[in-house]
Amino acid sequence: MNAWRYESETKTIRTVPGNHWVASMDSFEGALNHDKNATLIALAPELLHVLKLAAAYVGKGVADHAFDGCVISGEKALETIENTIRKAEEG
């Protein structure tokens, strides 16, 4: 898994390891949640990794009928997770 980090001093998102530039977070004066947005973007690779783990967990639960009777069906949850992963990987 490739990791990114946000450097507030330079307002850049960089790779870990390697320290390669991914994006700059310069914006207009007074932008709201600038640091929080940058932190969320920097966490994207880790969030995708966790989403893939969740897909495996939910997929096993669907196969075992562990979600029968839940408010949202396991199949619908898995479909939503898989669609989100596909969007992240295909752009």
Short mmCIF file of C-alpha atoms in Angstrom, two decimals:
data_model
loop_
_atom_site.label_atom_id
_atom_site.label_comp_id
_atom_site.label_asym_id
_atom_site.label_seq_id
_atom_site.Cartn_x
_atom_site.Cartn_y
_atom_site.Cartn_z
CA MET A 1 0.00 0.00 0.00
CA ASN A 2 1.34 3.41 -0.94
CA ALA A 3 0.95 5.98 1.79
CA TRP A 4 0.69 9.75 1.53
CA ARG A 5 1.07 12.46 4.11
CA TYR A 6 0.11 16.11 4.32
CA GLU A 7 2.84 18.63 5.14
CA SER A 8 1.12 21.72 6.51
CA GLU A 9 4.31 23.82 6.30
CA THR A 10 4.56 23.44 2.53
CA LYS A 11 0.84 22.74 1.95
CA THR A 12 1.73 19.67 -0.11
CA ILE A 13 0.71 16.03 -0.13
CA ARG A 14 3.73 13.75 -0.47
CA THR A 15 4.43 10.01 -0.78
CA VAL A 16 5.73 7.90 2.10
CA PRO A 17 8.37 6.62 1.61
CA GLY A 18 10.02 8.63 -1.13
CA ASN A 19 8.80 12.12 -0.31
CA HIS A 20 7.52 12.66 -3.88
CA TRP A 21 5.05 15.48 -4.57
CA VAL A 22 1.45 14.33 -5.14
CA ALA A 23 -0.50 17.59 -4.92
CA SER A 24 -0.42 21.15 -3.62
CA MET A 25 -3.16 22.46 -1.39
CA ASP A 26 -2.74 26.17 -2.11
CA SER A 27 -6.11 27.89 -2.38
CA PHE A 28 -7.77 31.22 -2.03
CA GLU A 29 -7.48 33.15 1.20
CA GLY A 30 -10.13 32.14 3.74
CA ALA A 31 -10.75 28.61 2.40
CA LEU A 32 -12.60 26.51 4.95
CA ASN A 33 -11.23 23.23 6.34
CA HIS A 34 -8.06 23.52 4.27
CA ASP A 35 -5.95 21.33 6.58
CA LYS A 36 -8.78 18.84 7.17
CA ASN A 37 -9.40 18.44 3.43
CA ALA A 38 -5.70 17.94 2.77
CA THR A 39 -5.47 15.36 5.56
CA LEU A 40 -8.45 13.47 4.11
CA ILE A 41 -6.87 13.47 0.64
CA ALA A 42 -3.58 12.25 2.10
CA LEU A 43 -5.44 9.36 3.75
CA ALA A 44 -7.00 8.22 0.43
CA PRO A 45 -4.64 5.26 -0.18
CA GLU A 46 -5.16 3.99 3.37
CA LEU A 47 -8.94 4.46 3.13
CA LEU A 48 -9.01 2.46 -0.12
CA HIS A 49 -7.02 -0.32 1.54
CA VAL A 50 -9.47 -0.42 4.47
CA LEU A 51 -12.41 -0.43 2.06
CA LYS A 52 -10.95 -3.49 0.33
CA LEU A 53 -10.67 -5.23 3.71
CA ALA A 54 -14.30 -4.34 4.41
CA ALA A 55 -15.31 -5.78 1.02
CA ALA A 56 -13.67 -9.10 1.90
CA TYR A 57 -15.38 -9.12 5.32
CA VAL A 58 -18.81 -8.22 3.93
CA GLY A 59 -18.38 -10.69 1.06
CA LYS A 60 -17.74 -13.50 3.56
CA GLY A 61 -20.76 -12.39 5.58
CA VAL A 62 -22.95 -12.44 2.48
CA ALA A 63 -21.75 -15.94 1.59
CA ASP A 64 -22.50 -17.10 5.16
CA HIS A 65 -25.90 -15.30 5.24
CA ALA A 66 -24.68 -13.38 8.30
CA PHE A 67 -26.53 -10.22 7.26
CA ASP A 68 -29.94 -11.77 6.68
CA GLY A 69 -32.57 -9.60 8.33
CA CYS A 70 -30.34 -6.51 8.64
CA VAL A 71 -31.64 -3.06 7.73
CA ILE A 72 -29.45 -2.97 4.61
CA SER A 73 -28.83 -6.21 2.81
CA GLY A 74 -25.30 -7.57 2.74
CA GLU A 75 -25.55 -7.78 -1.03
CA LYS A 76 -26.41 -4.08 -1.30
CA ALA A 77 -23.60 -3.13 1.11
CA LEU A 78 -21.09 -5.23 -0.86
CA GLU A 79 -22.29 -3.74 -4.16
CA THR A 80 -21.85 -0.21 -2.79
CA ILE A 81 -18.36 -0.98 -1.47
CA GLU A 82 -17.27 -2.63 -4.73
CA ASN A 83 -18.62 0.28 -6.82
CA THR A 84 -16.71 2.75 -4.66
CA ILE A 85 -13.49 0.74 -5.02
CA ARG A 86 -13.99 0.58 -8.79
CA LYS A 87 -14.45 4.38 -8.98
CA ALA A 88 -11.29 4.94 -6.95
CA GLU A 89 -9.20 2.58 -9.07
CA GLU A 90 -10.57 3.49 -12.50
CA GLY A 91 -10.89 7.23 -11.91
#
